[in-house]
PDB file of C-alpha atoms in Angstrom:
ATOM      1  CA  UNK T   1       0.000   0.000   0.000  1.00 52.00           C
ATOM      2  CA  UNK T   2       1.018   3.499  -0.858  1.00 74.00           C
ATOM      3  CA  UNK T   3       1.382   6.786   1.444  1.00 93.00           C
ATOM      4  CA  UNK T   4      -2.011   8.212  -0.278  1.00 97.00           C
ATOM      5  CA  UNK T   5      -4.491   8.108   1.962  1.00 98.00           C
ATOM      6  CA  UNK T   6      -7.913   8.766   0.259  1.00 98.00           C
ATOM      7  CA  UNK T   7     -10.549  10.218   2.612  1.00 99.00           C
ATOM      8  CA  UNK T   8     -14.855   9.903   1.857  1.00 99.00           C
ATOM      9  CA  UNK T   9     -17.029  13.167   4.191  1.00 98.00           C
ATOM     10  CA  UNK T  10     -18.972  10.930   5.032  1.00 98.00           C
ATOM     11  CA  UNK T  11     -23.221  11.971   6.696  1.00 97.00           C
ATOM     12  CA  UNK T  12     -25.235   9.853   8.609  1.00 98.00           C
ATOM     13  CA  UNK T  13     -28.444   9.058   6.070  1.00 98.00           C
ATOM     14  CA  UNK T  14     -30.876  10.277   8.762  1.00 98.00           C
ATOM     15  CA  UNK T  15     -34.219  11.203   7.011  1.00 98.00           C
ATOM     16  CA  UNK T  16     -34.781  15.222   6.842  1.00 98.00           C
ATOM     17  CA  UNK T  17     -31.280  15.490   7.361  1.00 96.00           C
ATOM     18  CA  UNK T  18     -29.711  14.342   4.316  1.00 97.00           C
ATOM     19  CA  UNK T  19     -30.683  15.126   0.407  1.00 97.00           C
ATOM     20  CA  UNK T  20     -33.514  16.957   1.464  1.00 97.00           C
ATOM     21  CA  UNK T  21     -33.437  18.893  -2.311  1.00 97.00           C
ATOM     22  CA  UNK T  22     -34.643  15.568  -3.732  1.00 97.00           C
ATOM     23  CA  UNK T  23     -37.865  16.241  -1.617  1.00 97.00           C
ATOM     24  CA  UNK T  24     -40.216  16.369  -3.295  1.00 95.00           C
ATOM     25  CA  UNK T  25     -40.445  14.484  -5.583  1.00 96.00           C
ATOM     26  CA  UNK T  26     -38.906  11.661  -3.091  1.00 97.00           C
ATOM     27  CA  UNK T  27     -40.057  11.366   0.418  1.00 97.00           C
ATOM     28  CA  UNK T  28     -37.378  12.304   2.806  1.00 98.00           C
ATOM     29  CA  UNK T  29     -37.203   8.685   4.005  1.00 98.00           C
ATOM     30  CA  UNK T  30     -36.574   7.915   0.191  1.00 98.00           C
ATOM     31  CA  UNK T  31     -33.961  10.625  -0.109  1.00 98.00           C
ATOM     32  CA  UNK T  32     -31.944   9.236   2.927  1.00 98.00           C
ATOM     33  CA  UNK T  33     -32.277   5.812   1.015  1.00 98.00           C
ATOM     34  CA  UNK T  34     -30.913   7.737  -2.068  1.00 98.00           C
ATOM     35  CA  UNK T  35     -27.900   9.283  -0.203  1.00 98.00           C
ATOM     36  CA  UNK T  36     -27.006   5.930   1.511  1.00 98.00           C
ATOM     37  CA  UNK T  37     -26.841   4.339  -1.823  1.00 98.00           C
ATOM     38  CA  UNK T  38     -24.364   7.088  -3.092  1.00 98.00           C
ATOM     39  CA  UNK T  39     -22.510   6.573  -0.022  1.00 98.00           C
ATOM     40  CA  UNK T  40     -22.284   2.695  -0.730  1.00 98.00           C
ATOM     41  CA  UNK T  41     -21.068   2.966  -4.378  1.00 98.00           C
ATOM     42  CA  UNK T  42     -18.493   6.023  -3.112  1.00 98.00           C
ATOM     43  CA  UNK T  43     -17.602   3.057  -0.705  1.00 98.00           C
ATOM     44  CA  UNK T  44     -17.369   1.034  -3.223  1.00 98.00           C
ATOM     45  CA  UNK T  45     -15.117   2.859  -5.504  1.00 98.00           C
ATOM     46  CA  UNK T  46     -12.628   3.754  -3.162  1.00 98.00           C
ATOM     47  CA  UNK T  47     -12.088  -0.154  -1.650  1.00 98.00           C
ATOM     48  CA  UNK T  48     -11.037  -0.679  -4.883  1.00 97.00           C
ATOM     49  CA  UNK T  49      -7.644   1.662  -4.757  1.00 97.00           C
ATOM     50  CA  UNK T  50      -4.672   0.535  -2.901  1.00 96.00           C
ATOM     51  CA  UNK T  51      -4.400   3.390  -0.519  1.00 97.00           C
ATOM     52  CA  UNK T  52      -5.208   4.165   2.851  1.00 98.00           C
ATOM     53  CA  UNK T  53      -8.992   4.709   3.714  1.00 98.00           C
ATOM     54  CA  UNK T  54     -10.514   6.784   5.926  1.00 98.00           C
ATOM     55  CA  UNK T  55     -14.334   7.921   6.516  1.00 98.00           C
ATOM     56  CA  UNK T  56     -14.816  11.431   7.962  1.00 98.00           C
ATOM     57  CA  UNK T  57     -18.263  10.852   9.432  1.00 98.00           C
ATOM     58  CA  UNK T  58     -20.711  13.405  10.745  1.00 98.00           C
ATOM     59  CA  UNK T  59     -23.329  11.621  12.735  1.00 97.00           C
ATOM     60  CA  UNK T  60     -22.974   7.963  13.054  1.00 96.00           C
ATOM     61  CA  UNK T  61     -21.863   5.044  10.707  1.00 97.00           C
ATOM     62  CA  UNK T  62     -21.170   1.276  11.029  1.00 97.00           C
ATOM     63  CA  UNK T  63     -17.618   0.343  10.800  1.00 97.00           C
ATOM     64  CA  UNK T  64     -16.974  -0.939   7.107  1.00 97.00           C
ATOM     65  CA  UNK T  65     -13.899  -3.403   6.694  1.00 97.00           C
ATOM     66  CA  UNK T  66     -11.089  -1.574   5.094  1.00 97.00           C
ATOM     67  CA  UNK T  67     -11.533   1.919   6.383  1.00 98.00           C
ATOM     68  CA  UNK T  68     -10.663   3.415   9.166  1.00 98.00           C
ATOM     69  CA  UNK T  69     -13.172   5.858  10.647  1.00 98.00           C
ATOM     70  CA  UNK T  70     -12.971   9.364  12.168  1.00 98.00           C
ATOM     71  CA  UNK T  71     -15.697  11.837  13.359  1.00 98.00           C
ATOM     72  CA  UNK T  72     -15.878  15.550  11.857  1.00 98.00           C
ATOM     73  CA  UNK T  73     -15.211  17.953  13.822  1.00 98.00           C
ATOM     74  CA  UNK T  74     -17.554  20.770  14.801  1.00 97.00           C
ATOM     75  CA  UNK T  75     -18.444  23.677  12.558  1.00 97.00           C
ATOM     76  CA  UNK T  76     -19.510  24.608   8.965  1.00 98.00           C
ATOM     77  CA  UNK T  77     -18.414  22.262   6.020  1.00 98.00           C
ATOM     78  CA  UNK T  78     -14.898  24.067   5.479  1.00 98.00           C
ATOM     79  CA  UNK T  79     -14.083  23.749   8.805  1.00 98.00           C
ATOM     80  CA  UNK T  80     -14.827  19.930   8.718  1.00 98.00           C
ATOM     81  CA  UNK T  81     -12.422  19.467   5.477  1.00 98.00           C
ATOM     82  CA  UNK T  82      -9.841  21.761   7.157  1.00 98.00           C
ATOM     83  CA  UNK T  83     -10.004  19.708   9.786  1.00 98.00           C
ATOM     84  CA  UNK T  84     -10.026  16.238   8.917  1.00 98.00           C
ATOM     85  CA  UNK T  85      -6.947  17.065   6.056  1.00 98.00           C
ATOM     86  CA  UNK T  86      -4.852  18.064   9.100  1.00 98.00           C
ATOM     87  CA  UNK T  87      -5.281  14.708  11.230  1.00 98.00           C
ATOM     88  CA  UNK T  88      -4.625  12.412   8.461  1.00 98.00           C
ATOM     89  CA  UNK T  89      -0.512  12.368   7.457  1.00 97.00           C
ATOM     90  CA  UNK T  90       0.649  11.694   4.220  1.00 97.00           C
ATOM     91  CA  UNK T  91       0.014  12.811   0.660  1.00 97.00           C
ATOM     92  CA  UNK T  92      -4.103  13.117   0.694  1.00 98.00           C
ATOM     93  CA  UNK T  93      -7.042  12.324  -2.038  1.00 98.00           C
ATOM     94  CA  UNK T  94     -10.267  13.887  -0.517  1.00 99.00           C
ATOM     95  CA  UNK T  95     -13.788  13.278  -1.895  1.00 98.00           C
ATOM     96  CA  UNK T  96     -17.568  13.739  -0.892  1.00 98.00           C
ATOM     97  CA  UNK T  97     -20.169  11.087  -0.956  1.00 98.00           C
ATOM     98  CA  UNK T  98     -22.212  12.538  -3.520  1.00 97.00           C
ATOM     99  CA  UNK T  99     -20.151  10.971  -6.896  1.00 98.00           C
ATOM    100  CA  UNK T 100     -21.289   7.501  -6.883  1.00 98.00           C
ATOM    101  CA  UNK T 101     -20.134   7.604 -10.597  1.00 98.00           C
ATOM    102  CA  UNK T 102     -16.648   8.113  -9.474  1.00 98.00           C
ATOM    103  CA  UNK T 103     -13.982   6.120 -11.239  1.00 97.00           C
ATOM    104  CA  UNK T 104     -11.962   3.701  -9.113  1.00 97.00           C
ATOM    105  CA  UNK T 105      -9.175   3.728 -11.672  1.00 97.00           C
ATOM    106  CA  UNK T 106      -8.788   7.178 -11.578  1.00 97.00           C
ATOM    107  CA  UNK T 107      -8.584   7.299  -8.210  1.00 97.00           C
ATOM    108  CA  UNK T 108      -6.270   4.610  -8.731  1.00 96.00           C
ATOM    109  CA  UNK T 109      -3.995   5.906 -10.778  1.00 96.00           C
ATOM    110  CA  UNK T 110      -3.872   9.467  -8.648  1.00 96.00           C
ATOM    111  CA  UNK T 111      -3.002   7.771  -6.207  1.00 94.00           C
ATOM    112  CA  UNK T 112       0.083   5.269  -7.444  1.00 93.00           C
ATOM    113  CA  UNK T 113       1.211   8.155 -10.430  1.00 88.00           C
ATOM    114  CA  UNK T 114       1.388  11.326  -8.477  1.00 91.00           C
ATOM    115  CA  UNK T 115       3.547  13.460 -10.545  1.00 93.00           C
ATOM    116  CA  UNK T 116       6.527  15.307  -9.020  1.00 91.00           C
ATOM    117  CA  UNK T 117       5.569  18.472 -10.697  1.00 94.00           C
ATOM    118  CA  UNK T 118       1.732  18.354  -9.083  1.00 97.00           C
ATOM    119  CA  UNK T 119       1.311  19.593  -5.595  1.00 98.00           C
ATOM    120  CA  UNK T 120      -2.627  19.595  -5.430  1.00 98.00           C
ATOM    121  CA  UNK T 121      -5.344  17.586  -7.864  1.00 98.00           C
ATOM    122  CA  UNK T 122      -8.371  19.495  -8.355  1.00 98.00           C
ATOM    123  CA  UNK T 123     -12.281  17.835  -9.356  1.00 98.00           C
ATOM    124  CA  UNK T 124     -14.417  20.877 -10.197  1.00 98.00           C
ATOM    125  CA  UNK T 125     -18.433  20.038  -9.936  1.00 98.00           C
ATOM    126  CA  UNK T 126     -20.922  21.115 -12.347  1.00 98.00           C
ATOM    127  CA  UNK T 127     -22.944  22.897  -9.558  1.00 97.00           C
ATOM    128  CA  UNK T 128     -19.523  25.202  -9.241  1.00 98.00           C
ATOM    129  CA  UNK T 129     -18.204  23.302  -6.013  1.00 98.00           C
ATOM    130  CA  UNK T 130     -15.605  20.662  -6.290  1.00 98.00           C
ATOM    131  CA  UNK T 131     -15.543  16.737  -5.971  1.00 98.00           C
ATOM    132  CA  UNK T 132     -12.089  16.183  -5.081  1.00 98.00           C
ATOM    133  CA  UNK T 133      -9.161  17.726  -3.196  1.00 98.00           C
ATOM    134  CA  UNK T 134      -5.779  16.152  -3.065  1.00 98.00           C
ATOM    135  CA  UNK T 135      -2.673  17.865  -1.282  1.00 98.00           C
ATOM    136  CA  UNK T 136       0.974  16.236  -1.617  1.00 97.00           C
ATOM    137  CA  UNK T 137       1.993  18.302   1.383  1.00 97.00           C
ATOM    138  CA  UNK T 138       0.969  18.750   4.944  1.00 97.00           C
ATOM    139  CA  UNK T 139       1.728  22.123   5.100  1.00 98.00           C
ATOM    140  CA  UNK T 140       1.910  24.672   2.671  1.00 97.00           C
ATOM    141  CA  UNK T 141       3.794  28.108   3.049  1.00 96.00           C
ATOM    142  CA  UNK T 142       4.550  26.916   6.945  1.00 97.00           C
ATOM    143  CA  UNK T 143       0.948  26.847   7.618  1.00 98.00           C
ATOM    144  CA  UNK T 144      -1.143  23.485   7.969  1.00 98.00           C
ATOM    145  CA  UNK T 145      -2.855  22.601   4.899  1.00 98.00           C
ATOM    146  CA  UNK T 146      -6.392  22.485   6.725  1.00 98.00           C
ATOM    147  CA  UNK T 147      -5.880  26.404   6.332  1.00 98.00           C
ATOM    148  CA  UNK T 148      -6.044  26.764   2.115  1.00 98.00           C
ATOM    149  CA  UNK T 149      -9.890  25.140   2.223  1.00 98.00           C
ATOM    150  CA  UNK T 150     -10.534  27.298   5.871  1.00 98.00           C
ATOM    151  CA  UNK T 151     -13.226  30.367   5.004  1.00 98.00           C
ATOM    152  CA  UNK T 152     -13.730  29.487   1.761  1.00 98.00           C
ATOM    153  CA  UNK T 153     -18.075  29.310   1.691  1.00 98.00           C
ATOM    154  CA  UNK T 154     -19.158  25.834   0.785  1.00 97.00           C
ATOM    155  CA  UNK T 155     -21.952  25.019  -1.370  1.00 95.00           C
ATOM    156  CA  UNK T 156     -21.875  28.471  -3.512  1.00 97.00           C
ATOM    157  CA  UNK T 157     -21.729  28.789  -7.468  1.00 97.00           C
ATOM    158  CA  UNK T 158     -17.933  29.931  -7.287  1.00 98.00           C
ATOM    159  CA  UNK T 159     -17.089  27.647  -4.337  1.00 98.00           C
ATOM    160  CA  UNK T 160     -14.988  25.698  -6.937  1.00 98.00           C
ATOM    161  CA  UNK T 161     -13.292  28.705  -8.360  1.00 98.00           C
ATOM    162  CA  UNK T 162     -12.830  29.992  -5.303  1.00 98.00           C
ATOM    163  CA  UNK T 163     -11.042  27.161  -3.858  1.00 98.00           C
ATOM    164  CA  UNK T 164      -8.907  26.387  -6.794  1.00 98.00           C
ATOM    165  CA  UNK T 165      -7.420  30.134  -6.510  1.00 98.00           C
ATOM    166  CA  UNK T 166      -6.276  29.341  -3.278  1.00 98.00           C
ATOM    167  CA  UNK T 167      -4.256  26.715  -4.155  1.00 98.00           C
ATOM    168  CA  UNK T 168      -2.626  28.586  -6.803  1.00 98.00           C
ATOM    169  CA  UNK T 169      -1.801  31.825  -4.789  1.00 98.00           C
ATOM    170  CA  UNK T 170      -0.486  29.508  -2.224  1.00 98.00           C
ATOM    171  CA  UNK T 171       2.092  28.814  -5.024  1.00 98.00           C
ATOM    172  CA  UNK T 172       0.625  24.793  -5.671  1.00 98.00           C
ATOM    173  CA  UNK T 173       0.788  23.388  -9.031  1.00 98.00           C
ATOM    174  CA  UNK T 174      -2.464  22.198  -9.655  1.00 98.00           C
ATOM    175  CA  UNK T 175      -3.591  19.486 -12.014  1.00 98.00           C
ATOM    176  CA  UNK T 176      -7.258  19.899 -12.892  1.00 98.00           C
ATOM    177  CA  UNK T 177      -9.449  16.540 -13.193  1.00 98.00           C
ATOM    178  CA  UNK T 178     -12.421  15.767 -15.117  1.00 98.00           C
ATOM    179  CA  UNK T 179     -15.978  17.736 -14.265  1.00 98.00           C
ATOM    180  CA  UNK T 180     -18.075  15.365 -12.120  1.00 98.00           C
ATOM    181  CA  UNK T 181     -21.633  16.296 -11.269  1.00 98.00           C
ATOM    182  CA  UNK T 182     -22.870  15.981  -7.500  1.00 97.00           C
ATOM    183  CA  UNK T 183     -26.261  14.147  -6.596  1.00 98.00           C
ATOM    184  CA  UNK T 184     -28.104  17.259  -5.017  1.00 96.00           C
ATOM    185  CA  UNK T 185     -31.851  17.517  -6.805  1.00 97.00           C
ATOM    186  CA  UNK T 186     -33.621  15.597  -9.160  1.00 96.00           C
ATOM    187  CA  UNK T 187     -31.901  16.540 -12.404  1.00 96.00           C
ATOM    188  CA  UNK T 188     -28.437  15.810 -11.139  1.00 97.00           C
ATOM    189  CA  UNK T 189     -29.994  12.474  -9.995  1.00 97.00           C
ATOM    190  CA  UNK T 190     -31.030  11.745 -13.396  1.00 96.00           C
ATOM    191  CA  UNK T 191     -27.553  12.651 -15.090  1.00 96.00           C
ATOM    192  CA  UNK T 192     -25.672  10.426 -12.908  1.00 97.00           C
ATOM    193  CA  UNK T 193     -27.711   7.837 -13.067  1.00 96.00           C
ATOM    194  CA  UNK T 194     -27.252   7.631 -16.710  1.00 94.00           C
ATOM    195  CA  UNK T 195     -23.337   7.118 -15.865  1.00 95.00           C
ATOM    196  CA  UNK T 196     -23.655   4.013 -13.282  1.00 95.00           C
ATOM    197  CA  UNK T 197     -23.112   0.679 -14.106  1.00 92.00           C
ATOM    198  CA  UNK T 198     -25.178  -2.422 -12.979  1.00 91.00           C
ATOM    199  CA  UNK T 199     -22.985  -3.398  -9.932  1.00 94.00           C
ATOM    200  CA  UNK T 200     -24.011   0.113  -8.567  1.00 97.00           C
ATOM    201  CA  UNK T 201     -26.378   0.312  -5.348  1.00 97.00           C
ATOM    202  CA  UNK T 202     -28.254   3.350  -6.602  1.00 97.00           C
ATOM    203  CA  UNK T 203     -28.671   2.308 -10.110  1.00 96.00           C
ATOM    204  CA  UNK T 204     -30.061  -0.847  -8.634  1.00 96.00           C
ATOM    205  CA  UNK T 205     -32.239   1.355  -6.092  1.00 96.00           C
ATOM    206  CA  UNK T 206     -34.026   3.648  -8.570  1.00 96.00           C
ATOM    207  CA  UNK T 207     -34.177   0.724 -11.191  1.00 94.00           C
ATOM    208  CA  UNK T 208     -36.708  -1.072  -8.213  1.00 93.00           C
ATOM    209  CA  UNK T 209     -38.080   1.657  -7.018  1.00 93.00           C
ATOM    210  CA  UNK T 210     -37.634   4.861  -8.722  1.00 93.00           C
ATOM    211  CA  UNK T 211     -38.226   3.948 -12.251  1.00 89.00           C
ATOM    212  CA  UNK T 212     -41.042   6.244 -13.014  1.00 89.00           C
ATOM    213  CA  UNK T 213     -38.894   9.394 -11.505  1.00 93.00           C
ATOM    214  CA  UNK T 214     -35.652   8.664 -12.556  1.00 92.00           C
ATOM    215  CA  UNK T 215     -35.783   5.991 -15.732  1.00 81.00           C
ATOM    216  CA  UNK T 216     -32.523   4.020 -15.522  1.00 72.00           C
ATOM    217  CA  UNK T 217     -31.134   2.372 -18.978  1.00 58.00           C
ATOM    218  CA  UNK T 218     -32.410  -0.953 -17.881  1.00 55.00           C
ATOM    219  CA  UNK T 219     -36.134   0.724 -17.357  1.00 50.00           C
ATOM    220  CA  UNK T 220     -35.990   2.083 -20.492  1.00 41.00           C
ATOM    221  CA  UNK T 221     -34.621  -1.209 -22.165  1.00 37.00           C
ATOM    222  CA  UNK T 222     -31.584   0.620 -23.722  1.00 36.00           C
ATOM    223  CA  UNK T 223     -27.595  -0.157 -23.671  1.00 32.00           C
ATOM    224  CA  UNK T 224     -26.511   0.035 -19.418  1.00 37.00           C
ATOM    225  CA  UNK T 225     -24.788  -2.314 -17.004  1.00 34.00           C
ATOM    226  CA  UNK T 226     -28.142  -2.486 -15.230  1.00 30.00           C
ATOM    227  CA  UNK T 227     -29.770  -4.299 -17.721  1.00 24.00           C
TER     228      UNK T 227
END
């Protein structure tokens, strides 16, 4: 195993308190189901790299086999991230739970082919925030890195630009990854779910349940590894 350690923010799927954009059309309890799935393929993906693991949970979550678990800390979402890249050592590959469609050989290959001339990977999300954060160094400039993702305001249209600038007038190199879109409301649901395969807990959730909301390929009877 490597020195990466990749690192999941991780939410307790507590009804009303999780995806609450998807209601309606979904009942809360359905939403939580919704986010839980995500959570599972994110899970998923991430088993799959040779790296360290680590969940940064807010709430509470059973142990799963191969991560190590850790709680957030108090505070609003930047504070959290801040927080959580400061504990863990090593080179770092942080992600949220809301890219179930999240390649595990990209992740992968971040991890194992970290170029000497990249200091910081950046994933920018089509809402304007970002989907991944990964930092070579633990500090930057003298300061802890926790402190280039402190203040910036999370869930915003420019949070993504706004972050990225920060790592570049810190004086990072930053390598920019491909644009991933988030699971926050029903038509971000829809355009992910068209990118899932069939060994993917949330395809397989709105395939049995959600068909009429949110057709998957196999619903529709077209090309998809659900079908």
């Amino acid at each position: 195993m490597n020195d990466v350690t990749v690192i999941i923010m991780a939410k307790e799927c507590v009804p009303g308190r999780v995806k609450t954009r998807l209601h309606p059309p979904f009942s809360l309890e359905d939403a939580a189901s919704i986010a839980r799935a995500a959570l599972d393929d994110t899970i998923a993906a991430v088993r799959e790299v040779d790296a360290g693991r680590v969940l940064c949970v807010q709430g509470e979550l059973a142990p799963v086999e191969g991560f190590d678990q850790v709680p957030q800390a108090a505070g609003d979402l930047d504070d959290r991230i801040a927080d959580v890249l400061d504990r863990v050592a090593g080179p770092v590959l942080l992600i949220g739970m809301d890219t179930p469609q999240v390649d595990p050989e990209l992740l992968g290959a971040l991890a194992h082919r970290w170029p000497l001339g990249v200091d910081a990977w950046f994933g920018p999300a089509a809402d304007g925030g970002f989907w991944l954060l990964g930092l070579r160094e633990a500090h930057v400039g003298g300061k802890p890195r926790g402190d280039l993702v402190r203040g910036v305001a999370m869930s915003q249209d420019d949070t993504g630009a706004v972050q990225r600038a920060r790592l570049v007038d810190a004086g990072l190199s930053v390598a920019d990854l491909p644009l991933l879109t988030d699971v926050d409301d029903l038509t971000s649901l829809r355009t992910v779910a068209a990118e899932l395969d069939g060994s993917s807990a949330l395809l397989r959730l709105l395939d049995a349940r959600h068909r009429d909301t949110v057709p998957t390929a196999s619903a529709l009877g077209s090309r998809g590894g659900a079908s």
